[in-house]
Short mmCIF file of N, CA and C and ligand atoms in Angstrom, two decimals:
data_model
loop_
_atom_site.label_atom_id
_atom_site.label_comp_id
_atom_site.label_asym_id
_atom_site.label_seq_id
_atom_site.Cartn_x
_atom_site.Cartn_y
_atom_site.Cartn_z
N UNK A 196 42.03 58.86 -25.57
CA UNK A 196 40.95 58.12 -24.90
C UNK A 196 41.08 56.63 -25.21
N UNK A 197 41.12 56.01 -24.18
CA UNK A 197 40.69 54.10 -24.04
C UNK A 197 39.53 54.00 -25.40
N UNK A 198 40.21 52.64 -26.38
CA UNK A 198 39.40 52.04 -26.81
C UNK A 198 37.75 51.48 -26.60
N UNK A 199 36.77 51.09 -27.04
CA UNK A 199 35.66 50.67 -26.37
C UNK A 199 36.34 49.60 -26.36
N UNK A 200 35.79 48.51 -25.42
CA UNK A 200 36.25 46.95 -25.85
C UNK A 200 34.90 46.28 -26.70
N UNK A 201 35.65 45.96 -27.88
CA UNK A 201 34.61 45.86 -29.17
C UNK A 201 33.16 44.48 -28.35
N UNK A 202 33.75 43.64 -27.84
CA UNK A 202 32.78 42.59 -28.37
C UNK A 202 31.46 43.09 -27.04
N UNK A 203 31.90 44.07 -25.90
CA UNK A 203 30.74 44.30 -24.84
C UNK A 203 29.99 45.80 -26.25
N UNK A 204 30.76 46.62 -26.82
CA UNK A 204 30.30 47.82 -27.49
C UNK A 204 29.14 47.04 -28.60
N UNK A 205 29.64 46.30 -28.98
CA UNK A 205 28.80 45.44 -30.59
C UNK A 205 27.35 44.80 -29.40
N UNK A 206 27.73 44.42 -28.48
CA UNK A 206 26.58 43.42 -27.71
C UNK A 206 25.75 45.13 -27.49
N UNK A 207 26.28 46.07 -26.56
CA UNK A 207 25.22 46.99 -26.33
C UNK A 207 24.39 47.95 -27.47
N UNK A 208 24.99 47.65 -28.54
CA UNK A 208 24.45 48.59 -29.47
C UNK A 208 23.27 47.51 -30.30
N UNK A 209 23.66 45.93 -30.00
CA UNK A 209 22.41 44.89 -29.93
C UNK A 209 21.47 45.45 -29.64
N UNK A 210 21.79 45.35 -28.13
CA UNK A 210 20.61 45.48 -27.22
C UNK A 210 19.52 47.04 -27.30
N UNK A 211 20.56 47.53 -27.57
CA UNK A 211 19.50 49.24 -27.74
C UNK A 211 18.96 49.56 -29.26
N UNK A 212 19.14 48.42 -30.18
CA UNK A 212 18.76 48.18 -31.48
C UNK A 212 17.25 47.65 -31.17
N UNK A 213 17.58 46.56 -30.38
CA UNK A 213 16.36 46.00 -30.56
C UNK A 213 15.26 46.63 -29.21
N UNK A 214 15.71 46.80 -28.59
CA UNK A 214 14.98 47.28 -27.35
C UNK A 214 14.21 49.18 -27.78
N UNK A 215 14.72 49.38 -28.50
CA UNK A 215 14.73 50.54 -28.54
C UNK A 215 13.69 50.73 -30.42
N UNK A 216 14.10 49.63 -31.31
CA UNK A 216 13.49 49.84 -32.68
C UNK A 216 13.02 48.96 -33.01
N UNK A 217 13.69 47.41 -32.46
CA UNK A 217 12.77 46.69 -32.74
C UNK A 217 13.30 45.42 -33.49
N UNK A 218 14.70 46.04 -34.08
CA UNK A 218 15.49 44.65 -35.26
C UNK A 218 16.67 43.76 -33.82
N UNK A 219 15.44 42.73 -34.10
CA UNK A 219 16.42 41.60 -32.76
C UNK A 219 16.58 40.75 -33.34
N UNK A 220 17.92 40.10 -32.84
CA UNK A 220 18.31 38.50 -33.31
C UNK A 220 17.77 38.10 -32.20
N UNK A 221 17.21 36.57 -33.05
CA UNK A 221 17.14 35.54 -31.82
C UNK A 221 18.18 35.51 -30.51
N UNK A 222 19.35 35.49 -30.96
CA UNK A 222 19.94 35.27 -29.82
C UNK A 222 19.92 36.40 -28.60
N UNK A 223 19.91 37.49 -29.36
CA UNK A 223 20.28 38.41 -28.41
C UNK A 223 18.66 38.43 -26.48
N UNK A 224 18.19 38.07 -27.82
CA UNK A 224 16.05 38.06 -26.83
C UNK A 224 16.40 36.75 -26.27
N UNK A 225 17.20 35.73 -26.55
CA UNK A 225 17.04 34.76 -25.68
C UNK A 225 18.55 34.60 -24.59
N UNK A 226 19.44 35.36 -24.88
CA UNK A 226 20.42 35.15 -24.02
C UNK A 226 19.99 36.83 -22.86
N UNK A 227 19.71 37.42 -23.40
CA UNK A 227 19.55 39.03 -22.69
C UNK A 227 18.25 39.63 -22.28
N UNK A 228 16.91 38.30 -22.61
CA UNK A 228 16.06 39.02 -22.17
C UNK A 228 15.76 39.82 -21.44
N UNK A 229 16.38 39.87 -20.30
CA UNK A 229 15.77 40.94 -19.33
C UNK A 229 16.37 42.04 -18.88
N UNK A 230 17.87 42.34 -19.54
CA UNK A 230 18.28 43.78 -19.86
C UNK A 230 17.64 44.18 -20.91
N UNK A 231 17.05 43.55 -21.80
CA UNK A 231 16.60 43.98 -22.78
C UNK A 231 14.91 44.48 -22.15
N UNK A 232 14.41 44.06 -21.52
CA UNK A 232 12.93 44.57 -21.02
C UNK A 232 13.32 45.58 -20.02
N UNK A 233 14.69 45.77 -19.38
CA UNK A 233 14.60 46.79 -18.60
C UNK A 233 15.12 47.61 -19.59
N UNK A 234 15.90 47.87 -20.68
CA UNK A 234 16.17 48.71 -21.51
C UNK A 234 14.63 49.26 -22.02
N UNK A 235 13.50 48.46 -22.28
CA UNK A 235 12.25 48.65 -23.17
C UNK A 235 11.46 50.07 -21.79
N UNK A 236 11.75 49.64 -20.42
CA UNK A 236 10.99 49.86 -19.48
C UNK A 236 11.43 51.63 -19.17
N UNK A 237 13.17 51.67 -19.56
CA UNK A 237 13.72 52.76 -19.14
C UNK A 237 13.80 53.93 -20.46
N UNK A 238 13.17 53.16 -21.53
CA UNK A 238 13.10 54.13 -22.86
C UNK A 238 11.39 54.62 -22.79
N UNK A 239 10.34 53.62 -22.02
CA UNK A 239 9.47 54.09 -21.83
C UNK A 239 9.59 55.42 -20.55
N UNK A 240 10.46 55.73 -19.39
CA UNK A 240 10.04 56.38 -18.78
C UNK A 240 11.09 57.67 -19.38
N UNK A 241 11.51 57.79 -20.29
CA UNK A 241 12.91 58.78 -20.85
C UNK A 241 12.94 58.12 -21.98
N UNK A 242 11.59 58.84 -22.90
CA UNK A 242 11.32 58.53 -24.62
C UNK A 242 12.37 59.87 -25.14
N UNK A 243 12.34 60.78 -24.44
CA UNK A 243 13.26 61.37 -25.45
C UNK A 243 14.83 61.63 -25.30
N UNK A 244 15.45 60.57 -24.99
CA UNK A 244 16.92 60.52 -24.77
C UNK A 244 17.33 60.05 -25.42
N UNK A 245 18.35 60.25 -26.06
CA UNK A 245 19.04 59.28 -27.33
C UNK A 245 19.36 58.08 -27.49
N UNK A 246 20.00 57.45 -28.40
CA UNK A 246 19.98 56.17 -28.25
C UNK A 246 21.84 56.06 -27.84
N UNK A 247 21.88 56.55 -27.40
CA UNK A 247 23.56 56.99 -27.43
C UNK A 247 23.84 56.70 -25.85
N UNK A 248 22.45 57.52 -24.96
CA UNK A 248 22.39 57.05 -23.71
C UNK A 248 21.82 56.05 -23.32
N UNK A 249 21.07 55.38 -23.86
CA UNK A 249 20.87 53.88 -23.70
C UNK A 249 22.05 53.17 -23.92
N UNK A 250 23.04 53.50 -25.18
CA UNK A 250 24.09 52.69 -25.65
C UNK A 250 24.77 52.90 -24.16
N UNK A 251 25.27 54.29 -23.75
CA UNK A 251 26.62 53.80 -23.04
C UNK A 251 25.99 53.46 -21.29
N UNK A 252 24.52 53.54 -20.92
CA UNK A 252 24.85 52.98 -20.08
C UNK A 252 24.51 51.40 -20.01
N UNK A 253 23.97 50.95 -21.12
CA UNK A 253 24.11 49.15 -21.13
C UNK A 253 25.59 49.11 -21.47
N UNK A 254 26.59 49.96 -22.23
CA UNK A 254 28.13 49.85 -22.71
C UNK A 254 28.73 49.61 -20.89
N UNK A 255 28.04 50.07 -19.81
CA UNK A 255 28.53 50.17 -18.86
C UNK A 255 28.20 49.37 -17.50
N UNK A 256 26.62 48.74 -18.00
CA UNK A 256 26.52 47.78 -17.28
C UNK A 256 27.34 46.58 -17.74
N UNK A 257 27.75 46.20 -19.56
CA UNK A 257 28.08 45.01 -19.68
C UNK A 257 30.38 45.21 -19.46
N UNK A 258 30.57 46.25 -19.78
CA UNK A 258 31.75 46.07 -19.52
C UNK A 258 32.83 46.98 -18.23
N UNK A 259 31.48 47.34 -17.27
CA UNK A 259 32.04 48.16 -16.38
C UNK A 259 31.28 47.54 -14.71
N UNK A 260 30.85 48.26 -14.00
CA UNK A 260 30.15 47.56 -12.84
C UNK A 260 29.65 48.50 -12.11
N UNK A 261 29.05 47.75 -11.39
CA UNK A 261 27.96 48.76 -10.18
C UNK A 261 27.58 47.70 -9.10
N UNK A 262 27.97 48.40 -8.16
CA UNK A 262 28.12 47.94 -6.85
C UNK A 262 27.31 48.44 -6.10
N UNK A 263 26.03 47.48 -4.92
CA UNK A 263 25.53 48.89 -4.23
C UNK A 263 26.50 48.64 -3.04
N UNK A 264 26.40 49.96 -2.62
CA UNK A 264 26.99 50.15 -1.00
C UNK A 264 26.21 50.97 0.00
N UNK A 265 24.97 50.89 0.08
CA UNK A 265 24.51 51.49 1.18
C UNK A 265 22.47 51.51 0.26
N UNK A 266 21.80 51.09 0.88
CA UNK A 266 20.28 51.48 0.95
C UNK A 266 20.06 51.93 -0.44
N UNK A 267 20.50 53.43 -0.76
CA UNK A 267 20.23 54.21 -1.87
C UNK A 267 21.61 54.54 -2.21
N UNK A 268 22.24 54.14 -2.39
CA UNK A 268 23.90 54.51 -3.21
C UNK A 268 24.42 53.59 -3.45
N UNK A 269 25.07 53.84 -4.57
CA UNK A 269 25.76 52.37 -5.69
C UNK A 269 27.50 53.75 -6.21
N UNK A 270 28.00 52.44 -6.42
CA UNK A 270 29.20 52.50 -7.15
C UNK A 270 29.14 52.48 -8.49
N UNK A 271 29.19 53.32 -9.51
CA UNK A 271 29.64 52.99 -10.70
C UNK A 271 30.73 53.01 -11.37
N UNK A 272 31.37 51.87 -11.77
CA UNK A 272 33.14 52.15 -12.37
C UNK A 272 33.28 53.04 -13.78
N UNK A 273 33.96 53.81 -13.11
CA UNK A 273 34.41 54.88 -14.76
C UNK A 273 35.08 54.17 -15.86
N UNK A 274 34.65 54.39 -16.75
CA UNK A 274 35.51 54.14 -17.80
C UNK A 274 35.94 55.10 -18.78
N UNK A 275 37.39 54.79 -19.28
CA UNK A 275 38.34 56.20 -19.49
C UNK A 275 37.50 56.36 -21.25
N UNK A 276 37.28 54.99 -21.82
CA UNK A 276 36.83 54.81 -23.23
C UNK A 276 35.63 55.83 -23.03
N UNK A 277 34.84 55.92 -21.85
CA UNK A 277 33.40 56.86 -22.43
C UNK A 277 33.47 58.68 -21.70
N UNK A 278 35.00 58.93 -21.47
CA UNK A 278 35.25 60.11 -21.08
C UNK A 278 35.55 60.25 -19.58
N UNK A 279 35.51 58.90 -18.64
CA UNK A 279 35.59 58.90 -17.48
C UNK A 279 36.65 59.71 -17.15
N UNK A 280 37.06 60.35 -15.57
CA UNK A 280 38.02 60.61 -15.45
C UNK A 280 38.57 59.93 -14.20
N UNK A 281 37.81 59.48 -13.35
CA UNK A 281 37.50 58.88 -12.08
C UNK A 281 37.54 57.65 -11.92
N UNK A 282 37.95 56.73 -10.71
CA UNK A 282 37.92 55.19 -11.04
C UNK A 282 36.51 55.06 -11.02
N UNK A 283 36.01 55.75 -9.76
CA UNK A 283 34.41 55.20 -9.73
C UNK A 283 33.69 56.51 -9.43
N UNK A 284 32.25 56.28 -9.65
CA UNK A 284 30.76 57.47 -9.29
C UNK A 284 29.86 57.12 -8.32
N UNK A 285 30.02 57.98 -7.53
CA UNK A 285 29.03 58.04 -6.74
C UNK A 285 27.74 57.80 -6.97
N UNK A 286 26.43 57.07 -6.98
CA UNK A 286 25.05 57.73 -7.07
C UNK A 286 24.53 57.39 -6.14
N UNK A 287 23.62 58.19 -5.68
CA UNK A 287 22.59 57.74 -4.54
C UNK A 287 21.44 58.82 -4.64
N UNK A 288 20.28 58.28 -4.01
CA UNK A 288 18.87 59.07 -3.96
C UNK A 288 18.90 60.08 -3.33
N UNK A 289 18.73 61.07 -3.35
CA UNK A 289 18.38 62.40 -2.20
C UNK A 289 17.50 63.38 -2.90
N UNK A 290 16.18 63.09 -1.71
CA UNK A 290 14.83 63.96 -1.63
C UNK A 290 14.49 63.16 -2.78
N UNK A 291 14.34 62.10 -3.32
CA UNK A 291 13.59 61.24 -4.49
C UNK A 291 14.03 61.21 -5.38
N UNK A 292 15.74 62.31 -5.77
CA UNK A 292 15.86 62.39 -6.81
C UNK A 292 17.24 61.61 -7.21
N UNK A 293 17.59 60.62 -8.17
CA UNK A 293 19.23 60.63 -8.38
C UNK A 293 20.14 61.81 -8.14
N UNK A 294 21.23 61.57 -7.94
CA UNK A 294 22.19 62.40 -7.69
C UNK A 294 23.53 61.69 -7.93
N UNK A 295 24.78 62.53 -8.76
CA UNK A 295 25.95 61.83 -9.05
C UNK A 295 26.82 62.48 -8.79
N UNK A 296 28.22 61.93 -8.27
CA UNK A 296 29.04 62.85 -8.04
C UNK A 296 29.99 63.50 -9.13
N UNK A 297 29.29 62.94 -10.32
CA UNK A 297 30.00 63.43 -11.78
C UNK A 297 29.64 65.20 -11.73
N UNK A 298 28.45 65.36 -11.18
CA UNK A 298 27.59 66.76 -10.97
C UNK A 298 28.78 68.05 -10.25
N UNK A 299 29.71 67.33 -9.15
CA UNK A 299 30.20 68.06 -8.58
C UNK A 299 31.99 68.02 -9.22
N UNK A 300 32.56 67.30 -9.88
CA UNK A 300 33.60 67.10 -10.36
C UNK A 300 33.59 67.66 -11.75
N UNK A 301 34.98 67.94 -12.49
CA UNK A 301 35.49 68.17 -13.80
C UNK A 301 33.91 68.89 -14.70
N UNK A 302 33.71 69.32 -15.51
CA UNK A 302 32.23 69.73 -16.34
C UNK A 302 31.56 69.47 -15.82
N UNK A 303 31.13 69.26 -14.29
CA UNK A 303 29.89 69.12 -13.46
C UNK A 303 28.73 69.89 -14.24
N UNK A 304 28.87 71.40 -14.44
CA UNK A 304 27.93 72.06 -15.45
C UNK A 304 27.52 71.65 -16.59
N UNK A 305 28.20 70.53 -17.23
CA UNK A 305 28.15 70.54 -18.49
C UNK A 305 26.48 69.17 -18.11
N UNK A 306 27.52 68.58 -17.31
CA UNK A 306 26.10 67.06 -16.96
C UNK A 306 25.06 67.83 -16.04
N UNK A 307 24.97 68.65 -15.32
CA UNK A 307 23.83 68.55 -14.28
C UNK A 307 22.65 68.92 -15.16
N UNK A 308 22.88 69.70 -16.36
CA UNK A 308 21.39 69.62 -16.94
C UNK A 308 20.71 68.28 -17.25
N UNK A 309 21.29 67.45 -17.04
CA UNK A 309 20.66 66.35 -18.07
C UNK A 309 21.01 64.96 -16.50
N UNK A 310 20.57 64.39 -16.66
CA UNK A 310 20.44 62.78 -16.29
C UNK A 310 21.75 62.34 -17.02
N UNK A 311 23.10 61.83 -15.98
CA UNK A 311 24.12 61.86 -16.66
C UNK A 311 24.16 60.39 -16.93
N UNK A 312 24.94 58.73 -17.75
CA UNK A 312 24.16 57.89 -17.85
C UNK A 312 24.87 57.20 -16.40
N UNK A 313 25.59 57.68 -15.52
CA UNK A 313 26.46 56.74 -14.43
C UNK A 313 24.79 56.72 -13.78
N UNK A 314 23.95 57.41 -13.81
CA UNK A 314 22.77 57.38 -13.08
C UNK A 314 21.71 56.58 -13.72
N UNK A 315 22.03 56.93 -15.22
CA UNK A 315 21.09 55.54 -15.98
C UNK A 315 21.60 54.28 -16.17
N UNK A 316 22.88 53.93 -15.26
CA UNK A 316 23.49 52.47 -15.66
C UNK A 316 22.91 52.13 -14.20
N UNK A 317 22.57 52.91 -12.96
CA UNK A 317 21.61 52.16 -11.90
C UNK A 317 20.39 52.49 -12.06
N UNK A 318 19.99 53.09 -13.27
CA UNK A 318 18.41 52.96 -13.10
C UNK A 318 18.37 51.48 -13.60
N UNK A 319 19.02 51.11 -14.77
CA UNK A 319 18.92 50.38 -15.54
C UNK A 319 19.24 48.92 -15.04
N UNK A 320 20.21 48.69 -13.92
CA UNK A 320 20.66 47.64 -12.71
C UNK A 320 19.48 47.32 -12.35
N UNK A 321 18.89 48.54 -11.56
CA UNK A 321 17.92 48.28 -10.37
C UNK A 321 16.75 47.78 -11.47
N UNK A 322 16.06 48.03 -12.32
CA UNK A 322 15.28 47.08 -13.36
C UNK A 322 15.50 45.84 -14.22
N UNK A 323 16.35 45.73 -14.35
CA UNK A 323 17.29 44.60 -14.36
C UNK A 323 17.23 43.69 -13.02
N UNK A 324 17.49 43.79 -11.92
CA UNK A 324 16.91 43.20 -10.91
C UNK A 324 15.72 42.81 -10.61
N UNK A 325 15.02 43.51 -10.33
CA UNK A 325 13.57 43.54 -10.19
C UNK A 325 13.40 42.96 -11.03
N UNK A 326 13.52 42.78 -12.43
CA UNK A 326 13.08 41.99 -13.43
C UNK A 326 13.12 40.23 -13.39
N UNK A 327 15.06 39.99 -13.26
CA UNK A 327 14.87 39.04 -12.84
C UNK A 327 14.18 38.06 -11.42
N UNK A 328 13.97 39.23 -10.55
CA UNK A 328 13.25 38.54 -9.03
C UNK A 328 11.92 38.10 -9.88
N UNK A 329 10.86 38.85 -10.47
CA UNK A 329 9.44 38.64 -10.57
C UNK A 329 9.51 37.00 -11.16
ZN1 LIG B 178 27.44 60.86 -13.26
#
């Protein structure tokens, strides 16, 4: 498996330190505020998910990408470092609910119980946006 690339891995495990417990550097609250309030916003609606899934999908907003392409569907780029196997993931809304195409590929069974994080790196976009518009 791909290395993490250290200096985006050290920044996200920042951000879900402090967003998540509370020990922030100055810098991090003043260069990241507002992944950091959408991190605060997305641990309030999914208090009991680890901090592991907060880590890899800020690990994946800061060193991977998400693209939207259509209304309710975005691109998320795989990465091989967090088990990817795929260049990119599907997500998009259907009937209100996320949906990924990680669900239908390789251990699809293993993720469909759970909120896999290619779906929490666009929850976490789309609040992140919204954040910065207000
Ligand atoms: Zn997925």
């Amino acid at each position: 498996m791909a290395r993490a690339k250290s200096e985006e891995s050290r920044l996200a495990w920042a951000l879900v330190r402090c967003a998540l417990y509370g020990y922030c550097s100055d810098k991090v609250v003043e260069e990241h505020g507002d992944l950091l309030d959408a991190l605060s916003e997305l641990q309030t609606s999914f208090p009991d998910k680890p901090a592991e899934w907060f880590y890899r999908a800020t690990y994946r907003l800061l060193a991977g990408k998400v693209e939207r392409v259509g209304s309710e569907h975005w691109l998320v780029k795989g990465l091989a470092e967090l088990g990817d196997t795929y260049p990119w993931y599907n997500v998009w809304v259907h009937e209100g609910r996320y949906r990924c195409d990680c669900f239908f590929r390789a251990y699809g069974y293993v993720r469909k119980a759970r909120i896999c994080t290619h779906i929490a790196t666009v929850m976490l976009h789309r609040r992140q946006l919204r954040l910065r518009a207000e």
